Amino acid sequence: MSRYVVDKVCQRIAVHDDQRDRFLESPETYLGQFALTDDERGWLLNRDYGALYAMGGHPFLLWGWAQRVDPDKSTLLGRYTQAVAPHGQPDYST
Amino acid sequence: MAKLVQIFGTPHHPFTFLRLPEAPKRRWDDMRQKLEQARPDVLLVVGSDHLNQFFMDNMPPFVVGKSPIAEGPFPYERDDWRLPPYKVPVDVDLAKAIICSGFGHDIDFAFSDEFRLDHAFIVPLAKLRPEADIPIVPVFANMIAPPLPPPQRFYKVGQTLARIVEGIDSAARVCVVLSGHLSVEVGGPRMMKILTEGALDRDFDARMAELVGRGDVDALLRDSSVDHLLRVGNVTTGFLTFVLALGMAGGRPATHAEAVFTDVGSMPFFHWDLE
């Protein structure tokens, strides 16, 4: 598990427009530059908010990333909170 | 000697320039007038960086910004939240004095000559001094990436900053602006509760405002443990800036301390008149 690397991916995309554009243009190519596990890569590609939250991804960064990459902003808040709800408050320290 | 004249504790809600309810609007107006009347020569501004630039590859607990110019916000904050651009000179001499004097007070401040101000700085500065004509010294505190300094450390850093400022051989009038928040959750399951109920934990918010108001240092330090704040809400640790504020005030009761409840969350407004 590489919580730090997942946080790094989310931070870059959440803060920098050019990184977000590169991710959206070719997610697999973009993620290829990071030392992620297969699971983590899959969760990021599938926007699996629940799994990323449960593994201890930093919630502030996860939410920032989700806002940048989710295709449907109008329903995001509800879907996101529903996805993370079963997982309580995981330790997100790195 | 330089004089610490007023301390302002404010929210930095990102919706401040999108849709600010009436009640906090009045508090901001009141604080802006108080700052104007205080006639400060410099503003010491304390806030967090929301992982926009300081990151877990090299995370400093407390950083003093000492480049000649400070500027913000980040582009996405401008686009998403309509935060106004803000560009202001930095009082580099004071910034350096804080860093150098810190060593003698057992506080090793990190420093940065290349930084940007995020909404923790832009919101209070643009609300309190939209003219951007008073030099600042920005101090970034890590309140978002655990492991965090404990509240006792925030309090001590506040005490130390006050001693350093008041020991400087200058006639400068110094105001302090610190931003943070009360109970809050971002990216966690209870994020929705803030929008549906107006606050994550009203009892917590009211109690913390009361403790700040009466300057109850012992109770505030006890109730501000990092574990407790994280249980209240996953980024409630942003309250720690007000522990630092109370340290700067020497534990004195605030002149005004209030948790303002709105439909976009609770907002802290704290003020110390030290003159």
Coordinates of C-alpha atoms in Angstrom, one line a residue:
Chain A
M1 CA 0.0 0.0 0.0
S2 CA 1.4 3.4 -1.0
R3 CA -0.8 5.9 0.7
Y4 CA 1.7 8.7 0.1
V5 CA 1.8 8.1 -3.6
V6 CA -2.0 8.1 -3.9
D7 CA -2.0 11.4 -2.0
K8 CA 0.6 12.7 -4.4
V9 CA -1.4 11.8 -7.4
C10 CA -4.6 13.4 -5.9
Q11 CA -2.7 16.6 -4.9
R12 CA -1.2 17.1 -8.3
I13 CA -4.5 16.8 -10.1
A14 CA -6.5 18.7 -7.5
V15 CA -4.1 21.7 -7.6
H16 CA -2.7 21.9 -11.1
D17 CA -4.9 22.3 -14.1
D18 CA -2.3 20.9 -16.5
Q19 CA -1.9 17.7 -14.5
R20 CA -5.7 17.3 -14.4
D21 CA -5.8 17.7 -18.2
R22 CA -3.1 15.1 -18.7
F23 CA -4.9 12.7 -16.4
L24 CA -8.2 13.2 -18.1
E25 CA -6.6 12.9 -21.6
S26 CA -5.0 9.5 -20.8
P27 CA -5.5 8.2 -17.3
E28 CA -3.5 5.1 -17.7
T29 CA -0.5 6.8 -19.2
Y30 CA -0.6 9.5 -16.6
L31 CA -0.7 7.1 -13.7
G32 CA 2.1 5.1 -15.2
Q33 CA 4.6 7.6 -13.9
F34 CA 3.7 6.7 -10.2
A35 CA 4.7 3.7 -8.1
L36 CA 1.2 2.6 -7.4
T37 CA 0.0 -0.9 -6.7
D38 CA -2.3 -2.6 -9.2
D39 CA -5.2 -2.1 -6.8
E40 CA -4.5 1.6 -6.3
R41 CA -4.2 2.2 -10.0
G42 CA -7.5 0.5 -10.5
W43 CA -9.2 2.5 -7.8
L44 CA -7.9 5.7 -9.3
L45 CA -8.9 4.7 -12.9
N46 CA -12.4 3.7 -11.8
R47 CA -12.8 6.7 -9.4
D48 CA -13.5 4.2 -6.6
Y49 CA -13.9 6.8 -3.8
G50 CA -14.8 4.3 -1.2
A51 CA -11.7 2.1 -1.7
L52 CA -9.3 5.1 -1.8
Y53 CA -10.9 6.5 1.3
A54 CA -10.8 3.2 3.1
M55 CA -7.1 2.7 2.4
G56 CA -6.4 6.0 4.1
G57 CA -6.1 8.4 1.2
H58 CA -6.1 12.0 2.6
P59 CA -9.8 13.0 2.6
F60 CA -9.1 16.6 1.7
L61 CA -7.0 15.5 -1.3
L62 CA -9.4 12.8 -2.3
W63 CA -12.3 15.3 -2.4
G64 CA -10.3 17.8 -4.3
W65 CA -9.3 15.2 -6.8
A66 CA -12.9 13.9 -7.2
Q67 CA -14.1 17.4 -7.9
R68 CA -11.6 17.8 -10.7
V69 CA -12.1 14.4 -12.4
D70 CA -15.7 13.3 -11.8
P71 CA -17.8 13.8 -15.0
D72 CA -21.0 14.6 -13.1
K73 CA -20.5 17.4 -10.6
S74 CA -24.3 17.7 -9.9
T75 CA -24.5 14.3 -8.2
L76 CA -20.9 14.0 -6.9
L77 CA -21.5 15.1 -3.3
G78 CA -24.2 12.4 -2.8
R79 CA -22.3 9.6 -4.5
Y80 CA -19.0 10.4 -2.8
T81 CA -20.4 10.6 0.7
Q82 CA -22.4 7.4 0.1
A83 CA -19.2 5.7 -1.1
V84 CA -17.1 6.7 1.9
A85 CA -19.8 6.4 4.6
P86 CA -19.2 2.7 5.4
H87 CA -15.6 3.3 6.2
G88 CA -15.8 5.6 9.1
Q89 CA -12.7 7.6 9.8
P90 CA -9.6 5.7 8.6
D91 CA -6.2 6.9 9.8
Y92 CA -4.9 9.0 6.9
S93 CA -1.5 9.9 8.3
T94 CA 1.4 8.9 6.0
Chain B
M1 CA 9.7 48.6 20.8
A2 CA 7.2 47.2 18.3
K3 CA 3.7 46.9 19.7
L4 CA 1.2 44.1 19.3
V5 CA -2.1 46.0 19.1
Q6 CA -4.9 43.7 18.0
I7 CA -5.4 40.0 17.2
F8 CA -8.1 38.9 14.8
G9 CA -9.2 35.2 14.5
T10 CA -11.3 34.6 11.4
P11 CA -12.8 31.9 9.3
H12 CA -11.5 31.2 5.8
H13 CA -14.5 29.6 4.4
P14 CA -13.9 29.1 0.6
F15 CA -17.5 30.3 -0.2
T16 CA -16.8 33.7 1.4
F17 CA -16.7 35.3 -2.1
L18 CA -19.4 33.1 -3.6
R19 CA -22.4 33.3 -1.2
L20 CA -21.7 34.7 2.2
P21 CA -24.7 34.9 4.6
E22 CA -25.6 38.1 6.2
A23 CA -24.4 37.4 9.8
P24 CA -20.8 36.7 9.0
K25 CA -20.9 39.6 6.5
R26 CA -21.6 41.9 9.4
R27 CA -18.8 40.4 11.5
W28 CA -16.3 40.8 8.7
D29 CA -17.4 44.5 8.3
D30 CA -16.9 45.1 12.0
M31 CA -13.5 43.5 12.0
R32 CA -12.4 45.5 8.9
Q33 CA -13.3 48.7 10.7
K34 CA -11.4 47.6 13.8
L35 CA -8.3 46.8 11.8
E36 CA -8.5 50.2 10.1
Q37 CA -8.8 52.0 13.4
A38 CA -5.8 50.1 14.8
R39 CA -3.6 51.7 12.2
P40 CA -1.2 48.8 11.8
D41 CA 2.2 49.1 10.1
V42 CA 2.4 45.4 9.5
L43 CA 0.2 42.4 9.6
L44 CA 1.4 39.1 10.9
V45 CA -0.8 36.5 9.2
V46 CA -1.1 32.9 10.4
G47 CA -2.9 30.2 8.5
S48 CA -2.6 26.7 7.0
D49 CA -1.6 25.7 3.5
H50 CA -4.2 23.2 2.4
L51 CA -1.6 20.9 0.8
N52 CA -1.4 23.2 -2.1
Q53 CA 2.3 23.6 -1.9
F54 CA 3.7 22.2 1.4
F55 CA 3.4 18.4 1.0
M56 CA 4.3 15.2 2.8
D57 CA 7.6 15.0 0.8
N58 CA 8.9 17.7 3.1
M59 CA 6.3 19.0 5.5
P60 CA 7.3 21.8 7.9
P61 CA 5.3 22.4 11.0
F62 CA 5.7 26.2 11.0
V63 CA 7.1 28.2 8.0
V64 CA 7.8 31.9 7.8
G65 CA 7.4 33.4 4.3
K66 CA 10.2 35.9 3.5
S67 CA 10.1 36.7 -0.2
P68 CA 9.6 40.4 -0.9
I69 CA 6.1 39.9 -2.4
A70 CA 3.3 37.5 -1.3
E71 CA 0.6 36.6 -3.7
G72 CA -2.4 34.4 -4.2
P73 CA -4.7 32.6 -4.5
F74 CA -4.1 29.4 -6.5
P75 CA -5.8 29.3 -9.9
Y76 CA -8.4 26.7 -9.0
E77 CA -9.4 28.8 -5.9
R78 CA -9.9 31.8 -8.2
D79 CA -11.9 29.8 -10.7
D80 CA -14.0 27.7 -8.3
W81 CA -14.5 30.1 -5.4
R82 CA -14.0 33.5 -7.1
L83 CA -11.3 34.5 -4.7
P84 CA -9.9 37.8 -5.7
P85 CA -6.2 38.2 -6.6
Y86 CA -4.2 39.6 -3.7
K87 CA -0.6 40.9 -4.0
V88 CA 1.1 42.5 -1.1
P89 CA 4.7 43.4 0.1
V90 CA 6.3 41.2 2.8
D91 CA 8.1 42.9 5.7
V92 CA 11.2 40.9 5.1
D93 CA 13.1 42.4 8.0
L94 CA 10.4 41.3 10.4
A95 CA 10.2 37.9 8.8
K96 CA 13.9 37.4 9.3
A97 CA 13.8 38.7 12.8
I98 CA 11.2 36.1 13.7
I99 CA 13.2 33.3 12.2
C100 CA 16.5 34.4 13.8
S101 CA 14.9 35.2 17.2
G102 CA 13.0 31.9 17.1
F103 CA 16.2 29.9 17.7
G104 CA 16.8 31.7 21.0
H105 CA 13.3 30.8 22.0
D106 CA 13.6 27.1 21.1
I107 CA 11.4 27.4 18.0
D108 CA 13.1 26.5 14.7
F109 CA 10.9 28.1 12.1
A110 CA 11.4 26.9 8.6
F111 CA 11.4 29.6 5.9
S112 CA 10.4 29.9 2.3
D113 CA 11.4 32.4 -0.4
E114 CA 9.0 30.9 -2.9
F115 CA 5.4 30.4 -1.8
R116 CA 1.8 31.2 -2.7
L117 CA -1.0 32.2 -0.4
D118 CA -4.1 30.0 -0.5
H119 CA -7.6 30.7 0.8
A120 CA -6.4 30.6 4.5
F121 CA -4.6 33.9 3.8
I122 CA -6.5 35.4 0.8
V123 CA -10.0 35.2 2.5
P124 CA -9.0 37.2 5.6
L125 CA -6.7 39.6 3.8
A126 CA -9.2 40.4 1.1
K127 CA -12.0 40.8 3.6
L128 CA -10.0 42.8 6.2
R129 CA -7.7 44.8 4.0
P130 CA -8.8 44.7 0.4
E131 CA -6.5 47.7 -0.4
A132 CA -3.5 45.3 0.0
D133 CA -1.4 48.2 1.2
I134 CA -0.1 46.9 4.5
P135 CA 3.0 44.7 4.5
I136 CA 2.5 41.2 5.9
V137 CA 4.6 38.4 7.3
P138 CA 2.9 35.1 6.5
V139 CA 3.4 32.2 8.8
F140 CA 2.2 28.8 7.6
A141 CA 1.2 26.2 10.1
N142 CA 0.7 22.5 9.3
M143 CA -2.8 21.8 10.5
I144 CA -3.8 19.3 7.8
A145 CA -1.1 16.5 7.4
P146 CA -0.6 14.4 10.5
P147 CA 1.5 14.0 12.5
L148 CA 0.7 17.5 13.7
P149 CA 2.3 19.5 16.4
P150 CA 0.2 19.2 19.6
P151 CA -1.9 22.2 20.9
Q152 CA 0.8 22.9 23.5
R153 CA 3.2 23.6 20.7
F154 CA 0.8 25.9 18.9
Y155 CA 0.3 27.8 22.2
K156 CA 4.0 28.1 22.7
V157 CA 4.6 29.3 19.2
G158 CA 2.0 31.9 19.7
Q159 CA 3.6 33.1 23.0
T160 CA 7.0 33.1 21.2
L161 CA 5.8 35.1 18.2
A162 CA 4.3 37.7 20.6
R163 CA 7.6 37.9 22.6
I164 CA 9.7 38.2 19.4
V165 CA 7.5 40.9 18.0
E166 CA 7.4 42.9 21.2
G167 CA 11.1 42.6 21.5
I168 CA 11.9 44.2 18.2
D169 CA 13.5 47.7 18.3
S170 CA 10.9 49.5 16.2
A171 CA 7.9 51.7 16.6
A172 CA 5.8 49.5 14.4
R173 CA 2.2 48.7 15.3
V174 CA 1.6 45.1 14.6
C175 CA -1.8 43.4 14.1
V176 CA -2.2 39.7 13.9
V177 CA -4.6 37.9 11.6
L178 CA -5.2 34.2 12.1
S179 CA -7.6 32.1 10.1
G180 CA -9.0 28.7 10.8
H181 CA -12.3 27.0 11.5
L182 CA -14.5 25.2 14.0
S183 CA -15.9 21.7 13.5
V184 CA -15.5 20.7 9.9
E185 CA -15.2 17.7 7.7
V186 CA -14.0 17.6 4.1
G187 CA -13.9 14.5 2.0
G188 CA -15.4 12.4 4.8
P189 CA -18.9 10.9 5.4
R190 CA -20.1 13.8 7.5
M191 CA -19.3 16.4 4.9
M192 CA -23.0 16.6 3.9
K193 CA -24.1 17.3 7.5
I194 CA -22.5 20.7 7.3
L195 CA -24.7 21.7 4.4
T196 CA -27.9 20.1 5.7
E197 CA -27.6 21.1 9.4
G198 CA -25.4 24.2 9.2
A199 CA -22.7 22.8 11.5
L200 CA -20.9 19.5 12.1
D201 CA -21.0 19.8 15.9
R202 CA -22.7 22.9 17.3
D203 CA -21.9 22.0 20.9
F204 CA -18.2 21.7 20.1
D205 CA -18.2 25.0 18.3
A206 CA -20.1 26.9 21.0
R207 CA -17.8 25.4 23.7
M208 CA -14.6 26.2 21.9
A209 CA -15.7 29.8 21.3
E210 CA -16.6 30.1 25.0
L211 CA -13.2 28.8 26.1
V212 CA -11.4 31.3 23.8
G213 CA -13.7 34.0 25.1
R214 CA -12.8 33.5 28.7
G215 CA -9.2 32.7 28.0
D216 CA -9.4 29.3 29.6
V217 CA -6.0 28.0 28.5
D218 CA -6.0 24.7 30.4
A219 CA -9.4 23.6 29.1
L220 CA -8.6 24.8 25.6
L221 CA -5.4 22.8 25.5
R222 CA -7.1 19.7 26.9
D223 CA -10.0 20.0 24.4
S224 CA -7.8 20.7 21.4
S225 CA -5.8 17.5 21.4
V226 CA -5.2 16.4 17.8
D227 CA -7.1 13.1 18.5
H228 CA -10.1 14.9 19.8
L229 CA -10.2 17.4 17.0
L230 CA -10.0 14.7 14.4
R231 CA -12.8 12.8 16.1
V232 CA -15.0 15.9 15.9
G233 CA -14.3 16.2 12.1
N234 CA -11.6 15.1 9.9
V235 CA -10.0 18.5 9.4
T236 CA -11.2 20.2 12.6
T237 CA -7.5 20.5 13.4
G238 CA -7.8 23.9 11.6
F239 CA -9.0 25.1 15.0
L240 CA -5.3 24.9 16.3
T241 CA -4.6 28.3 14.8
F242 CA -6.8 29.8 17.5
V243 CA -4.8 28.0 20.2
L244 CA -1.8 29.8 18.7
A245 CA -3.9 33.0 18.8
L246 CA -4.6 32.6 22.5
G247 CA -0.8 32.1 23.1
M248 CA -0.1 35.3 21.3
A249 CA -2.7 37.0 23.5
G250 CA -0.9 35.6 26.6
G251 CA -4.0 33.7 27.6
R252 CA -6.0 36.8 28.0
P253 CA -9.8 36.5 27.5
A254 CA -10.9 37.6 24.0
T255 CA -12.6 40.9 23.6
H256 CA -15.1 39.1 21.3
A257 CA -15.5 35.4 20.7
E258 CA -18.3 33.9 18.7
A259 CA -19.3 30.9 16.7
V260 CA -21.6 32.2 13.9
F261 CA -23.8 29.5 12.5
T262 CA -24.8 29.7 8.8
D263 CA -26.2 27.4 6.1
V264 CA -22.7 26.8 4.8
G265 CA -21.2 25.9 8.2
S266 CA -20.1 27.5 11.4
M267 CA -17.6 30.4 11.4
P268 CA -15.3 31.6 14.2
F269 CA -14.9 35.3 14.9
F270 CA -12.4 36.1 17.6
H271 CA -10.8 39.4 18.5
W272 CA -8.4 40.7 21.1
D273 CA -7.9 44.4 21.7
L274 CA -4.5 44.6 23.4
E275 CA -4.3 48.4 23.8

